[in-house]
Amino acid sequence: MPYLKLRDGAELFYKDWGNPNGQIVTFSHGWPLSSDNWENQMVFLAEQGYRVIAHDRRGHGRSTQTWQGNNMEKFVDDLEELFEHLKVKDAMMVGHSHGGGEVTRYLGKHGTHRFKKAVLVGAVPPLMLKTTANAEGTEKSVFDTFRQAMHNDRAQFFLDVPSGPFFGFNRPGAKKSEGQIRSWWQQGMNTGFKAAYDSIKDFSETDFTADLKSINIPVLVLHGDDDQVVPIEAAGLKSAKLLSQGKLKVYPGGSHAIHNINIDEVNKDLLEFLRS
């Protein structure tokens, strides 16, 4: 399995699938998951002739379980090292949830010279936390309960999240997938406790407003209007307005995990945006 040894000695696991000469699409996963969460999109686009690249964020999945540096600034610097190593150019960047924040901050900090387009899926920007200037955000007490739940019983907490709000399996009439729940739990438990814990503050309190305003390439924003984790009113609707070339598509009844639940529709939207 491919690993890149980063400047600080940590090792970053990544997947590099498909046509080695094809146009590149990169994927950034959400909390507390790994690149495995994108496998349906990666296989689909690889079969269409694209080269697809996804990494396990430091502390997550098969990457080094780092004690320090579990924050957005380090995450995007890791990405720049990976993209330099793999010679990424003329690509499209895709990110879900916390990974959507990673995409946004990467483009804001390192620029768009490697990328022609980007896609945000149920992404956390511009800011999840409720503040006086962000009344639509989520109270800090909610994220404090996440931290406490991790201390109390991380394994049970990481079972409760996918069994309920993440996939929308708590909604009346929802078709529950035990496989999706187990996959989420496995990915979450493979992530280091410290990285998962630190990332709660990172995804909830990082303000991406300035990054969104600075991005000068087309960005497709995909968001479910029944997202119980990252409500569309606080995220997708605002991001699309802040982006200079933002395009919003709302998934009616869509959960936080539209790429896992509405697989065919998301794949179609990604392919059409790539080809546009």
Short mmCIF file of C-alpha atoms in Angstrom, two decimals:
data_model
loop_
_atom_site.label_atom_id
_atom_site.label_comp_id
_atom_site.label_asym_id
_atom_site.label_seq_id
_atom_site.Cartn_x
_atom_site.Cartn_y
_atom_site.Cartn_z
CA MET A 1 0.00 0.00 0.00
CA PRO A 2 1.37 3.45 -0.88
CA TYR A 3 2.54 5.79 1.87
CA LEU A 4 4.20 9.19 1.73
CA LYS A 5 6.61 10.09 4.52
CA LEU A 6 5.89 13.70 5.39
CA ARG A 7 8.41 16.31 6.48
CA ASP A 8 7.69 15.76 10.18
CA GLY A 9 8.10 11.98 9.83
CA ALA A 10 4.41 11.07 9.84
CA GLU A 11 3.30 8.68 7.10
CA LEU A 12 0.27 9.50 4.97
CA PHE A 13 -1.61 6.59 3.40
CA TYR A 14 -3.17 7.22 -0.01
CA LYS A 15 -4.95 5.45 -2.85
CA ASP A 16 -4.05 6.16 -6.47
CA TRP A 17 -6.47 4.31 -8.75
CA GLY A 18 -7.57 4.30 -12.36
CA ASN A 19 -5.93 5.59 -15.51
CA PRO A 20 -2.44 6.89 -14.61
CA ASN A 21 -2.67 9.29 -17.55
CA GLY A 22 -6.25 10.38 -16.91
CA GLN A 23 -7.47 13.67 -15.51
CA ILE A 24 -7.04 13.64 -11.73
CA VAL A 25 -9.83 13.84 -9.17
CA THR A 26 -8.82 14.04 -5.49
CA PHE A 27 -11.04 13.17 -2.52
CA SER A 28 -10.95 14.39 1.10
CA HIS A 29 -12.97 12.39 3.63
CA GLY A 30 -15.09 13.49 6.58
CA TRP A 31 -14.77 12.95 10.33
CA PRO A 32 -13.75 10.47 11.74
CA LEU A 33 -13.48 8.37 8.61
CA SER A 34 -10.92 7.48 5.93
CA SER A 35 -10.54 7.35 2.17
CA ASP A 36 -12.71 4.19 2.23
CA ASN A 37 -15.76 6.43 2.57
CA TRP A 38 -15.28 7.56 -1.06
CA GLU A 39 -14.92 4.12 -2.65
CA ASN A 40 -18.19 4.27 -4.65
CA GLN A 41 -17.21 7.55 -6.30
CA MET A 42 -13.60 6.50 -6.83
CA VAL A 43 -14.45 3.22 -8.54
CA PHE A 44 -17.09 4.91 -10.71
CA LEU A 45 -14.77 7.68 -11.95
CA ALA A 46 -11.82 5.31 -12.38
CA GLU A 47 -14.03 3.20 -14.66
CA GLN A 48 -14.74 6.38 -16.67
CA GLY A 49 -11.02 6.80 -17.34
CA TYR A 50 -10.08 9.22 -14.57
CA ARG A 51 -7.18 8.97 -12.13
CA VAL A 52 -8.59 9.12 -8.61
CA ILE A 53 -6.54 9.92 -5.51
CA ALA A 54 -7.66 9.83 -1.89
CA HIS A 55 -5.71 9.96 1.35
CA ASP A 56 -6.32 9.06 4.99
CA ARG A 57 -5.89 12.35 6.87
CA ARG A 58 -3.08 12.29 9.47
CA GLY A 59 -4.31 10.49 12.57
CA HIS A 60 -7.03 8.77 10.55
CA GLY A 61 -7.33 5.36 8.92
CA ARG A 62 -3.99 3.86 7.97
CA SER A 63 -1.97 7.07 8.36
CA THR A 64 0.24 7.71 11.39
CA GLN A 65 -1.71 8.29 14.60
CA THR A 66 -0.21 11.68 15.31
CA TRP A 67 -0.40 13.29 18.75
CA GLN A 68 0.29 16.84 17.55
CA GLY A 69 -0.76 18.70 14.42
CA ASN A 70 -4.35 17.43 14.18
CA ASN A 71 -5.62 20.72 12.77
CA MET A 72 -6.61 22.25 9.47
CA GLU A 73 -3.36 24.10 8.83
CA LYS A 74 -1.36 20.89 9.12
CA PHE A 75 -3.92 18.86 7.18
CA VAL A 76 -3.72 21.12 4.12
CA ASP A 77 0.07 21.32 4.28
CA ASP A 78 0.11 17.51 4.25
CA LEU A 79 -2.07 17.63 1.14
CA GLU A 80 0.30 20.00 -0.61
CA GLU A 81 3.16 17.59 0.09
CA LEU A 82 1.08 14.71 -1.31
CA PHE A 83 0.04 16.64 -4.41
CA GLU A 84 3.61 17.71 -5.07
CA HIS A 85 4.75 14.09 -4.71
CA LEU A 86 2.06 12.85 -7.13
CA LYS A 87 2.46 15.83 -9.50
CA VAL A 88 -1.20 16.77 -9.33
CA LYS A 89 -2.30 19.38 -11.89
CA ASP A 90 -5.38 20.35 -13.91
CA ALA A 91 -7.42 18.38 -11.37
CA MET A 92 -10.77 18.50 -9.58
CA MET A 93 -10.86 18.47 -5.78
CA VAL A 94 -13.78 16.87 -3.88
CA GLY A 95 -14.41 16.98 -0.14
CA HIS A 96 -17.14 15.81 2.24
CA SER A 97 -17.99 17.39 5.60
CA HIS A 98 -14.67 18.00 7.44
CA GLY A 99 -12.98 17.11 4.14
CA GLY A 100 -14.96 19.88 2.48
CA GLY A 101 -13.33 22.23 4.96
CA GLU A 102 -9.98 20.73 4.01
CA VAL A 103 -10.66 21.44 0.33
CA THR A 104 -11.74 24.99 1.10
CA ARG A 105 -8.76 25.82 3.32
CA TYR A 106 -6.31 24.14 0.91
CA LEU A 107 -7.53 26.28 -1.99
CA GLY A 108 -7.54 29.38 0.20
CA LYS A 109 -4.02 28.79 1.52
CA HIS A 110 -2.18 27.06 -1.32
CA GLY A 111 -4.13 28.51 -4.23
CA THR A 112 -5.80 26.97 -7.25
CA HIS A 113 -2.79 26.39 -9.50
CA ARG A 114 -3.24 22.60 -9.32
CA PHE A 115 -7.02 22.59 -9.66
CA LYS A 116 -9.59 23.65 -12.24
CA LYS A 117 -12.72 22.80 -10.24
CA ALA A 118 -13.86 21.73 -6.79
CA VAL A 119 -16.88 20.05 -5.21
CA LEU A 120 -18.13 20.45 -1.64
CA VAL A 121 -20.43 17.67 -0.39
CA GLY A 122 -22.29 18.26 2.87
CA ALA A 123 -19.30 20.42 3.77
CA VAL A 124 -18.73 22.32 7.03
CA PRO A 125 -17.83 25.77 5.57
CA PRO A 126 -18.24 28.59 6.18
CA LEU A 127 -18.52 27.96 9.96
CA MET A 128 -20.39 25.32 11.97
CA LEU A 129 -20.22 27.03 15.38
CA LYS A 130 -23.00 29.38 16.44
CA THR A 131 -21.69 32.88 17.15
CA THR A 132 -23.21 36.35 17.32
CA ALA A 133 -22.33 36.73 13.62
CA ASN A 134 -23.41 33.18 12.73
CA ALA A 135 -26.84 32.70 14.25
CA GLU A 136 -27.60 29.67 12.06
CA GLY A 137 -24.68 27.73 13.53
CA THR A 138 -24.70 24.94 16.11
CA GLU A 139 -24.25 25.64 19.82
CA LYS A 140 -20.83 24.79 21.27
CA SER A 141 -22.58 22.64 23.87
CA VAL A 142 -23.45 20.15 21.11
CA PHE A 143 -19.79 19.66 20.26
CA ASP A 144 -18.97 19.44 23.96
CA THR A 145 -21.35 16.46 24.17
CA PHE A 146 -19.41 14.85 21.30
CA ARG A 147 -16.19 15.19 23.28
CA GLN A 148 -17.80 13.85 26.44
CA ALA A 149 -19.31 10.92 24.53
CA MET A 150 -15.86 10.01 23.23
CA HIS A 151 -14.48 9.98 26.77
CA ASN A 152 -17.43 7.99 28.11
CA ASP A 153 -17.62 5.28 25.44
CA ARG A 154 -16.12 6.06 22.06
CA ALA A 155 -17.11 2.70 20.59
CA GLN A 156 -20.78 3.21 21.43
CA PHE A 157 -20.74 6.85 20.27
CA PHE A 158 -19.25 5.75 16.96
CA LEU A 159 -22.11 3.27 16.65
CA ASP A 160 -24.82 5.78 17.56
CA VAL A 161 -23.78 8.40 14.98
CA PRO A 162 -24.10 6.21 11.85
CA SER A 163 -27.15 4.39 13.25
CA GLY A 164 -28.93 7.74 13.42
CA PRO A 165 -28.22 11.20 12.04
CA PHE A 166 -25.21 10.63 9.78
CA PHE A 167 -27.05 8.54 7.18
CA GLY A 168 -30.52 9.69 8.21
CA PHE A 169 -31.40 6.20 9.42
CA ASN A 170 -33.35 7.76 12.31
CA ARG A 171 -35.96 9.18 9.93
CA PRO A 172 -39.34 7.43 9.58
CA GLY A 173 -39.32 4.96 6.69
CA ALA A 174 -35.54 5.12 6.23
CA LYS A 175 -34.02 1.97 4.75
CA LYS A 176 -31.32 1.14 7.27
CA SER A 177 -28.07 -0.44 6.07
CA GLU A 178 -26.25 -2.45 8.71
CA GLY A 179 -23.28 -2.59 6.33
CA GLN A 180 -23.01 1.21 6.16
CA ILE A 181 -23.20 1.43 9.94
CA ARG A 182 -20.49 -1.19 10.44
CA SER A 183 -18.25 0.39 7.81
CA TRP A 184 -18.55 3.81 9.48
CA TRP A 185 -17.83 2.28 12.90
CA GLN A 186 -14.79 0.42 11.58
CA GLN A 187 -13.36 3.50 9.90
CA GLY A 188 -14.00 5.59 13.01
CA MET A 189 -12.39 3.12 15.38
CA ASN A 190 -9.33 2.83 13.12
CA THR A 191 -8.78 6.55 13.60
CA GLY A 192 -6.62 7.53 16.57
CA PHE A 193 -8.52 8.77 19.61
CA LYS A 194 -6.46 11.98 19.84
CA ALA A 195 -6.95 12.88 16.16
CA ALA A 196 -10.68 12.19 16.31
CA TYR A 197 -11.02 14.22 19.52
CA ASP A 198 -8.94 17.16 18.28
CA SER A 199 -10.82 17.23 15.00
CA ILE A 200 -14.13 18.01 16.72
CA LYS A 201 -12.78 21.46 17.55
CA ASP A 202 -11.20 21.72 14.10
CA PHE A 203 -14.32 21.02 12.05
CA SER A 204 -16.66 22.98 14.31
CA GLU A 205 -14.67 26.12 15.08
CA THR A 206 -12.60 26.78 11.94
CA ASP A 207 -13.92 29.77 10.01
CA PHE A 208 -13.58 29.27 6.23
CA THR A 209 -15.31 32.48 5.15
CA ALA A 210 -12.19 34.19 3.81
CA ASP A 211 -11.12 31.00 2.01
CA LEU A 212 -14.47 30.71 0.23
CA LYS A 213 -14.28 34.33 -0.91
CA SER A 214 -10.76 33.84 -2.30
CA ILE A 215 -11.47 30.76 -4.46
CA ASN A 216 -11.41 31.72 -8.14
CA ILE A 217 -12.47 28.44 -9.80
CA PRO A 218 -15.93 26.88 -10.32
CA VAL A 219 -17.17 25.07 -7.21
CA LEU A 220 -20.17 22.74 -7.11
CA VAL A 221 -21.91 22.63 -3.72
CA LEU A 222 -23.97 19.47 -3.08
CA HIS A 223 -26.03 19.44 0.11
CA GLY A 224 -29.00 17.49 1.45
CA ASP A 225 -31.82 19.62 2.86
CA ASP A 226 -32.30 17.08 5.68
CA ASP A 227 -28.65 17.09 6.73
CA GLN A 228 -28.83 16.65 10.51
CA VAL A 229 -25.07 16.96 11.04
CA VAL A 230 -24.21 20.03 8.96
CA PRO A 231 -27.50 21.88 8.41
CA ILE A 232 -27.81 23.33 4.93
CA GLU A 233 -28.92 26.75 6.25
CA ALA A 234 -25.61 27.19 8.05
CA ALA A 235 -23.41 25.65 5.40
CA GLY A 236 -24.28 24.87 1.78
CA LEU A 237 -26.60 27.84 1.24
CA LYS A 238 -24.06 30.28 2.66
CA SER A 239 -21.03 28.75 0.92
CA ALA A 240 -22.66 28.94 -2.51
CA LYS A 241 -23.25 32.67 -2.02
CA LEU A 242 -19.72 33.39 -0.79
CA LEU A 243 -18.05 31.58 -3.71
CA SER A 244 -17.45 33.73 -6.77
CA GLN A 245 -18.26 30.80 -9.08
CA GLY A 246 -20.39 28.68 -6.79
CA LYS A 247 -23.21 26.45 -8.03
CA LEU A 248 -25.59 24.87 -5.53
CA LYS A 249 -27.54 21.64 -5.93
CA VAL A 250 -29.92 20.70 -3.12
CA TYR A 251 -30.83 17.06 -2.59
CA PRO A 252 -34.45 16.99 -1.34
CA GLY A 253 -34.62 14.84 1.78
CA GLY A 254 -30.89 14.22 1.49
CA SER A 255 -28.90 13.25 4.58
CA HIS A 256 -25.38 14.26 5.56
CA ALA A 257 -24.06 11.26 3.62
CA ILE A 258 -25.60 11.81 0.20
CA HIS A 259 -22.52 10.31 -1.48
CA ASN A 260 -23.13 7.07 0.46
CA ILE A 261 -26.93 7.02 0.12
CA ASN A 262 -27.66 8.77 -3.20
CA ILE A 263 -24.69 7.11 -4.88
CA ASP A 264 -25.84 7.11 -8.51
CA GLU A 265 -27.06 10.71 -8.39
CA VAL A 266 -23.87 12.02 -6.80
CA ASN A 267 -21.74 10.05 -9.27
CA LYS A 268 -23.72 11.53 -12.14
CA ASP A 269 -23.35 15.06 -10.76
CA LEU A 270 -19.58 14.65 -10.33
CA LEU A 271 -19.15 13.29 -13.86
CA GLU A 272 -21.26 16.03 -15.42
CA PHE A 273 -19.36 18.73 -13.55
CA LEU A 274 -16.05 17.21 -14.61
CA ARG A 275 -17.14 17.22 -18.25
CA SER A 276 -18.70 20.70 -18.22
#
